[in-house]
Coordinates of C-alpha atoms in Angstrom, one line a residue:
X1 CA -33.6 27.4 14.9
X2 CA -35.0 28.0 11.9
X3 CA -36.2 25.6 9.5
X4 CA -34.0 27.9 7.4
X5 CA -31.3 27.4 9.3
X6 CA -32.0 23.3 10.0
X7 CA -32.1 23.5 5.9
X8 CA -28.3 25.2 6.0
X9 CA -26.7 22.9 8.9
X10 CA -28.5 19.7 6.7
X11 CA -26.3 20.8 3.3
X12 CA -23.2 21.9 5.3
X13 CA -22.8 18.0 6.5
X14 CA -24.4 16.9 3.1
X15 CA -21.4 18.8 1.9
X16 CA -19.1 17.2 4.3
X17 CA -19.7 13.9 3.8
X18 CA -19.4 13.8 -0.2
X19 CA -15.8 15.1 0.5
X20 CA -14.5 11.9 1.6
X21 CA -16.1 8.6 0.6
X22 CA -17.9 6.8 2.5
X23 CA -18.9 9.3 4.8
X24 CA -18.3 9.0 8.5
X25 CA -17.1 5.6 8.4
X26 CA -14.8 6.5 5.7
X27 CA -13.4 10.0 7.9
X28 CA -12.9 7.3 10.1
X29 CA -10.8 5.2 7.8
X30 CA -8.9 7.5 7.5
X31 CA -7.9 8.4 11.3
X32 CA -7.2 5.1 11.8
X33 CA -4.6 4.8 8.6
X34 CA -2.7 8.3 10.8
X35 CA -2.8 6.3 13.3
X36 CA -1.5 2.9 12.3
X37 CA 1.1 4.5 9.9
X38 CA 2.6 6.7 12.7
X39 CA 3.6 4.0 14.6
X40 CA 4.8 2.1 11.7
X41 CA 6.9 5.1 11.2
X42 CA 8.6 5.4 14.3
X43 CA 9.0 1.4 14.1
X44 CA 10.4 1.4 10.8
X45 CA 13.1 4.2 11.1
X46 CA 14.6 2.4 14.3
X47 CA 13.9 -1.2 13.8
X48 CA 17.7 -2.9 12.8
X49 CA 19.0 -0.5 15.5
X50 CA 16.4 -2.3 17.9
X51 CA 17.6 -5.6 16.5
X52 CA 21.4 -5.2 16.9
X53 CA 22.2 -2.8 19.2
X54 CA 19.1 -4.0 21.9
X55 CA 18.5 -7.2 21.1
X56 CA 22.1 -7.7 20.2
X57 CA 21.9 -9.4 17.0
X58 CA 24.3 -9.8 14.0
X59 CA 24.1 -8.1 10.5
X60 CA 23.3 -11.7 9.0
X61 CA 21.2 -12.4 11.3
X62 CA 18.9 -9.1 10.9
X63 CA 19.2 -9.7 7.4
X64 CA 17.6 -13.4 7.6
X65 CA 15.1 -12.2 9.7
X66 CA 14.2 -9.9 7.7
X67 CA 14.0 -12.4 5.0
X68 CA 12.2 -14.5 6.7
X69 CA 9.1 -12.4 8.0
X70 CA 9.4 -11.2 4.1
X71 CA 8.2 -14.3 3.0
X72 CA 6.1 -15.4 5.8
X73 CA 4.2 -12.1 5.4
X74 CA 3.7 -12.8 1.3
X75 CA 0.8 -15.0 3.1
X76 CA -0.5 -12.3 4.8
X77 CA -2.7 -11.0 2.2
X78 CA -4.2 -14.1 0.1
X79 CA -4.6 -14.9 3.7
X80 CA -6.9 -11.9 4.8
X81 CA -8.7 -11.9 2.2
X82 CA -10.0 -14.8 2.3
X83 CA -11.2 -14.4 5.8
X84 CA -13.1 -11.0 4.9
X85 CA -15.1 -13.1 2.5
X86 CA -16.6 -15.2 4.5
X87 CA -16.9 -12.8 8.0
X88 CA -17.9 -9.0 8.8
X89 CA -14.6 -6.9 7.5
X90 CA -14.1 -4.9 10.3
X91 CA -14.0 -7.7 12.9
X92 CA -11.5 -9.9 10.6
X93 CA -9.5 -6.0 10.2
X94 CA -9.8 -5.7 14.4
X95 CA -8.2 -9.0 15.0
X96 CA -5.2 -8.8 12.8
X97 CA -4.5 -5.4 14.0
X98 CA -4.2 -6.8 17.8
X99 CA -2.3 -9.5 16.4
X100 CA 0.0 -7.0 15.9
X101 CA 0.0 -5.3 18.3
X102 CA 0.5 -8.4 20.3
X103 CA 3.5 -9.6 18.0
X104 CA 5.1 -5.7 18.6
X105 CA 4.7 -6.1 22.2
X106 CA 6.5 -10.0 22.2
X107 CA 9.6 -8.9 20.8
X108 CA 10.6 -6.7 24.4
X109 CA 10.1 -10.2 25.9
X110 CA 12.9 -11.8 24.4
X111 CA 16.2 -11.6 22.7
X112 CA 15.8 -15.6 21.8
X113 CA 16.3 -15.3 18.3
X114 CA 14.2 -18.2 17.1
X115 CA 11.4 -16.1 18.8
X116 CA 12.7 -12.5 17.7
X117 CA 12.2 -13.9 13.8
X118 CA 8.5 -15.8 15.5
X119 CA 7.5 -12.4 16.4
X120 CA 8.4 -10.7 12.9
X121 CA 7.3 -13.1 10.8
X122 CA 3.9 -13.0 12.3
X123 CA 3.6 -9.2 12.7
X124 CA 4.6 -8.5 8.9
X125 CA 1.7 -11.3 8.4
X126 CA -0.2 -9.1 9.9
X127 CA 0.8 -6.0 8.1
X128 CA -0.1 -7.8 4.8
X129 CA -3.4 -8.9 5.8
X130 CA -4.4 -5.6 7.3
X131 CA -3.4 -3.3 4.1
X132 CA -5.3 -5.2 1.5
X133 CA -8.1 -5.4 4.0
X134 CA -8.6 -2.0 4.5
X135 CA -8.3 -1.8 0.7
X136 CA -12.0 -4.5 0.6
X137 CA -12.9 -2.3 3.3
X138 CA -12.6 1.0 0.8
X139 CA -14.2 -0.4 -1.6
X140 CA -17.4 -1.7 -0.3
X141 CA -18.1 1.5 1.4
X142 CA -16.7 4.1 -1.3
X143 CA -18.8 2.3 -4.0
X144 CA -17.8 4.0 -7.9
X145 CA -16.0 7.1 -5.7
X146 CA -13.5 4.4 -4.1
X147 CA -9.5 5.2 -5.9
X148 CA -10.6 8.9 -4.9
X149 CA -10.7 7.8 -0.8
X150 CA -7.6 5.8 -1.6
X151 CA -6.2 8.7 -3.1
X152 CA -7.0 10.4 0.4
X153 CA -5.9 7.1 2.3
X154 CA -2.7 6.9 0.9
X155 CA -2.0 10.9 1.5
X156 CA -2.7 10.3 4.8
X157 CA -1.1 7.6 5.2
X158 CA 2.2 9.4 4.2
X159 CA 1.3 12.1 6.5
X160 CA 1.4 9.2 9.4
X161 CA 4.8 7.9 8.1
X162 CA 6.0 11.0 8.4
X163 CA 5.4 12.4 11.6
X164 CA 6.2 8.7 12.9
X165 CA 10.0 9.5 11.1
X166 CA 10.1 12.8 13.4
X167 CA 9.7 11.3 16.7
X168 CA 12.3 8.9 15.9
X169 CA 14.8 11.5 15.1
X170 CA 13.9 12.7 18.1
X171 CA 14.2 9.3 19.4
X172 CA 17.7 8.6 17.5
X173 CA 18.8 11.6 19.1
X174 CA 19.0 10.6 22.9
X175 CA 20.5 7.3 21.5
X176 CA 19.9 5.0 24.3
X177 CA 18.1 1.7 24.3
X178 CA 15.1 3.2 26.9
X179 CA 14.5 5.3 23.6
X180 CA 14.6 2.3 21.0
X181 CA 11.9 0.5 23.3
X182 CA 9.6 2.7 23.6
X183 CA 9.6 3.6 19.9
X184 CA 8.6 0.0 19.9
X185 CA 5.7 0.3 22.2
X186 CA 4.5 3.5 20.7
X187 CA 4.0 1.1 17.8
X188 CA 2.5 -1.3 19.2
X189 CA 0.0 1.3 21.0
X190 CA -0.5 2.8 17.9
X191 CA -1.9 -0.9 16.3
X192 CA -3.8 -1.3 19.6
X193 CA -5.9 2.5 19.0
X194 CA -6.7 1.4 15.6
X195 CA -8.0 -2.3 17.0
X196 CA -10.6 0.4 18.5
X197 CA -11.0 2.3 16.1
X198 CA -11.4 -0.4 13.8
X199 CA -14.9 -1.6 16.0
X200 CA -16.8 1.5 15.1
X201 CA -16.4 1.9 11.9
X202 CA -19.5 0.6 9.8
X203 CA -19.7 -2.8 7.7
X204 CA -20.1 -2.3 4.0
X205 CA -22.8 -4.8 2.7
X206 CA -19.8 -8.1 1.7
X207 CA -21.8 -9.3 -2.1
X208 CA -19.9 -12.9 -0.8
X209 CA -21.1 -13.5 2.4
X210 CA -25.0 -12.1 0.9
X211 CA -25.1 -15.2 -1.8
X212 CA -23.7 -17.2 0.5
X213 CA -26.3 -16.8 3.1
X214 CA -29.4 -16.1 0.9
X215 CA -32.1 -18.2 1.2
X216 CA -34.5 -17.4 -2.2
X217 CA -31.3 -17.5 -4.7
X218 CA -31.9 -20.9 -5.6
X219 CA -28.8 -23.5 -6.2
X220 CA -25.3 -22.4 -4.8
X221 CA -23.5 -20.1 -6.4
X222 CA -20.2 -21.1 -6.5
X223 CA -17.6 -17.9 -5.4
X224 CA -15.0 -17.4 -8.1
X225 CA -11.4 -18.6 -7.3
X226 CA -8.6 -16.1 -8.2
X227 CA -6.4 -18.9 -8.3
X228 CA -8.1 -20.7 -12.2
X229 CA -8.0 -17.0 -13.1
X230 CA -5.2 -16.9 -15.4
X231 CA -5.9 -13.3 -17.0
X232 CA -6.0 -12.4 -13.6
X233 CA -3.0 -13.9 -12.5
X234 CA -1.1 -12.7 -15.4
X235 CA -2.8 -9.2 -14.7
X236 CA -1.0 -9.9 -10.6
X237 CA 2.6 -10.4 -12.2
X238 CA 2.9 -7.2 -14.2
X239 CA 1.5 -5.6 -10.7
X240 CA 4.3 -6.7 -9.2
X241 CA 6.9 -6.0 -12.4
X242 CA 4.9 -2.2 -12.2
X243 CA 5.3 -2.1 -8.2
X244 CA 8.7 -1.7 -9.0
X245 CA 9.4 2.0 -8.0
X246 CA 9.1 1.0 -4.3
X247 CA 12.4 -0.4 -4.4
X248 CA 14.1 2.2 -6.0
X249 CA 13.5 4.6 -3.3
X250 CA 14.1 2.0 -0.5
X251 CA 17.6 0.9 -1.6
X252 CA 18.1 1.8 -5.3
X253 CA 18.7 5.9 -4.9
X254 CA 21.2 5.2 -1.6
X255 CA 22.7 2.2 -3.4
X256 CA 23.8 4.7 -6.7
X257 CA 24.8 8.2 -5.1
X258 CA 27.1 5.9 -2.5
X259 CA 28.3 3.8 -5.4
X260 CA 28.5 6.3 -8.4
X261 CA 30.3 8.9 -6.0
X262 CA 29.1 12.2 -8.2
X263 CA 26.5 13.3 -6.4
X264 CA 26.8 14.2 -2.2
X265 CA 25.8 11.7 0.3
X266 CA 23.5 14.1 1.7
X267 CA 21.1 14.1 -1.4
X268 CA 19.1 10.4 -0.7
X269 CA 17.6 12.7 2.6
X270 CA 16.1 15.3 0.2
X271 CA 14.9 12.8 -2.4
X272 CA 13.0 10.6 0.2
X273 CA 11.3 14.2 1.8
X274 CA 10.5 15.3 -2.1
X275 CA 9.0 11.8 -2.3
X276 CA 6.8 12.4 0.5
X277 CA 6.0 16.0 0.0
X278 CA 5.1 14.9 -3.9
X279 CA 2.6 11.8 -2.6
X280 CA 1.3 13.9 -0.5
X281 CA 1.0 17.6 -2.8
X282 CA -0.5 15.4 -6.0
X283 CA -2.0 12.4 -5.0
X284 CA -5.7 13.3 -5.0
X285 CA -5.3 15.3 -8.1
X286 CA -3.7 12.7 -9.9
X287 CA -6.6 10.0 -8.9
X288 CA -9.0 12.4 -10.5
X289 CA -7.3 11.1 -14.0
X290 CA -8.4 7.6 -12.8
X291 CA -11.9 7.4 -11.7
X292 CA -13.4 5.3 -14.7
X293 CA -11.9 1.5 -15.8
X294 CA -11.3 3.2 -18.8
X295 CA -9.4 6.1 -17.7
X296 CA -7.6 4.6 -15.0
X297 CA -6.0 2.0 -18.1
X298 CA -5.2 4.7 -20.2
X299 CA -3.6 6.1 -17.5
X300 CA -0.6 3.4 -18.2
X301 CA 0.6 5.0 -21.1
X302 CA 1.7 8.3 -18.9
X303 CA 3.0 5.6 -16.6
X304 CA 5.1 3.7 -18.7
X305 CA 6.4 7.4 -20.5
X306 CA 7.0 8.0 -16.5
X307 CA 9.0 5.0 -15.9
X308 CA 11.4 5.1 -19.1
X309 CA 12.0 8.7 -18.5
X310 CA 13.2 7.6 -14.5
X311 CA 15.0 4.7 -16.0
X312 CA 17.1 7.2 -18.5
X313 CA 17.5 10.7 -16.7
X314 CA 19.6 7.8 -13.9
X315 CA 21.7 7.0 -16.6
X316 CA 22.4 10.4 -17.7
X317 CA 23.8 11.2 -13.7
X318 CA 26.5 8.6 -14.4
X319 CA 28.6 11.2 -16.3
X320 CA 29.9 14.3 -15.2
X321 CA 30.2 16.2 -11.5
X322 CA 28.6 16.6 -9.1
X323 CA 25.8 19.2 -9.7
X324 CA 24.4 17.4 -13.3
X325 CA 24.7 13.9 -11.3
X326 CA 22.8 15.7 -8.7
X327 CA 20.2 17.4 -11.0
X328 CA 20.1 14.2 -13.4
X329 CA 19.0 11.6 -10.1
X330 CA 16.7 14.6 -9.2
X331 CA 14.2 14.7 -11.8
X332 CA 15.0 10.4 -11.7
X333 CA 13.5 10.9 -8.2
X334 CA 10.9 12.9 -10.0
X335 CA 10.0 11.1 -12.4
X336 CA 9.7 8.1 -10.5
X337 CA 7.6 9.2 -8.0
X338 CA 5.0 10.4 -10.6
X339 CA 4.8 6.2 -11.5
X340 CA 4.6 5.8 -8.7
X341 CA 0.9 7.8 -8.0
X342 CA 0.1 7.2 -11.5
X343 CA 0.5 3.4 -10.5
X344 CA -1.2 3.5 -7.2
X345 CA -4.3 4.9 -8.8
X346 CA -4.2 2.6 -11.5
X347 CA -4.1 -0.6 -9.6
X348 CA -7.2 0.7 -7.5
X349 CA -9.4 0.3 -10.1
X350 CA -8.2 -1.8 -12.4
X351 CA -8.1 -4.9 -9.1
X352 CA -10.9 -4.2 -8.3
X353 CA -12.9 -3.7 -12.1
X354 CA -11.3 -7.5 -13.0
X355 CA -12.8 -9.2 -9.6
X356 CA -16.1 -10.7 -9.7
X357 CA -17.9 -8.8 -7.0
X358 CA -18.6 -12.1 -5.4
X359 CA -15.3 -13.0 -4.8
X360 CA -13.5 -9.6 -3.8
X361 CA -11.4 -10.6 -0.9
X362 CA -10.2 -13.7 -2.7
X363 CA -9.1 -11.6 -5.8
X364 CA -7.7 -8.9 -4.1
X365 CA -6.1 -10.7 -1.2
X366 CA -4.3 -12.2 -5.0
X367 CA -3.9 -9.2 -6.1
X368 CA -1.2 -7.8 -3.3
X369 CA 1.0 -10.9 -3.6
X370 CA 2.4 -8.8 -5.5
X371 CA 3.8 -6.1 -4.0
X372 CA 4.4 -9.0 -2.0
X373 CA 6.9 -10.1 -4.2
X374 CA 8.1 -7.1 -5.2
X375 CA 9.6 -6.6 -2.1
X376 CA 11.4 -9.8 -2.2
X377 CA 12.9 -9.7 -5.8
X378 CA 12.7 -5.3 -5.9
X379 CA 16.1 -5.6 -4.3
X380 CA 18.0 -8.2 -7.4
X381 CA 16.7 -5.4 -9.6
X382 CA 17.6 -2.9 -8.6
X383 CA 21.4 -3.8 -7.5
X384 CA 21.5 -5.4 -11.3
X385 CA 20.3 -1.9 -12.9
X386 CA 23.5 -0.5 -10.7
X387 CA 25.6 -3.5 -11.7
X388 CA 25.0 -2.5 -15.2
X389 CA 25.2 1.1 -14.7
X390 CA 23.7 3.7 -17.4
X391 CA 22.5 1.0 -19.5
X392 CA 21.2 -1.0 -16.3
X393 CA 18.8 1.7 -15.5
X394 CA 17.7 2.6 -19.2
X395 CA 16.9 -1.4 -19.8
X396 CA 15.5 -1.1 -16.4
X397 CA 12.8 1.8 -16.8
X398 CA 12.8 0.5 -20.5
X399 CA 11.5 -3.0 -19.1
X400 CA 9.0 -1.5 -16.7
X401 CA 7.3 0.9 -19.5
X402 CA 6.7 -2.4 -21.7
X403 CA 5.0 -4.2 -18.8
X404 CA 2.8 -1.2 -18.8
X405 CA 1.8 -2.0 -22.7
X406 CA 1.7 -5.5 -21.9
X407 CA -0.4 -4.8 -19.5
X408 CA -2.4 -2.2 -21.0
X409 CA -3.4 -5.2 -24.0
X410 CA -4.0 -8.1 -21.6
X411 CA -7.2 -6.0 -19.0
X412 CA -8.5 -4.9 -22.4
X413 CA -11.1 -7.8 -22.8
X414 CA -11.4 -8.9 -19.7
X415 CA -13.2 -5.2 -19.3
X416 CA -15.0 -5.0 -21.8
X417 CA -17.1 -8.1 -20.4
X418 CA -16.7 -7.0 -17.1
X419 CA -19.5 -4.8 -15.0
X420 CA -18.6 -1.7 -12.2
X421 CA -17.5 -4.0 -9.7
X422 CA -18.6 -1.8 -6.5
X423 CA -22.4 -0.7 -6.5
X424 CA -23.4 2.7 -4.5
X425 CA -23.3 1.1 -1.1
X426 CA -25.6 2.6 2.0
X427 CA -23.6 1.6 5.7
X428 CA -24.7 1.2 9.0
X429 CA -22.5 4.6 10.9
X430 CA -23.9 2.5 14.1

């Protein structure tokens, strides 16, 4: 190859590297997200059926198991973040992926209720820890491009969920206990695969561990404690409210359609597909609107409008016939999906920008509590909105919109003082 050919080849390689923040490591982590979420999609679709028909649990037992698992899982985010400030993040993430794999496989070995609860709880704890560790890795490896990388990661994850759901649908068509067991095996295998892939990822620099191990910095620098940071804790509380769009899609739409009696029940599946398609198509383009801290904070204004519109259109679906209900519920699903994408973009940037460099893991771990708390409080908020009818849904959307305004003001002074939280870094590819 001549000199010009070598230059062209290098240029093409550089261009490919710029497409994915973090270069080769960024691409590997996207592959990990695809494998992880595909496995999770396999299991999520049949977990209740497995526990009911294979393990023989009653409805009350399944509900209690889910509640206990969710409660234990809350500890996963702060635990994973705290450990990642002290040890290499790739090793910590690998360990939690192996924990998830072992917990999934252990479900196959017993029908004892106490053991099933324990295995499910450990699996949920590992899942929440892995989520925050993946975000922390993106923060460190992608630097200022972290929002764009998170958008790509979320798009790939949604595609993985869809693939896993298709596989689960095929197994459900068989309807045998063996098919359910193989789906659980597939879930565990995905975690083993992600653990192996994670070991191949380069370890990004950690400001926290750099400070802790440096011999030339003089007196030891004490990492900031997020549990004593009242501004950040208040921010996490607002994040819990802004994450309620998740509860709308998990239970709100199906319950509202079932109890209102206007729209056809089959609309639920259509709207869930619509949600996934919109996220895959528009998450990355929307993320470009929030690539700076100021821009991300500015997105809280249209985010408030999206939440208010979602609640209002859901309320309007209560009156009229099937066509009117279908149109307004679909409009509401679109508005809440837009809110979901905007809130994710804002959250990726502000959660990091508000955190000190030397305590990123601990801070992001505490931030992860917002999603865990929402999983517990979200169903209550949504069922309250449904019980309140049109007024309930209007209040639901308006309350979240007001919380957007509160967060907009809450972070203003802090962000004026905060430096760029993550400078560009060079990560070893070995």
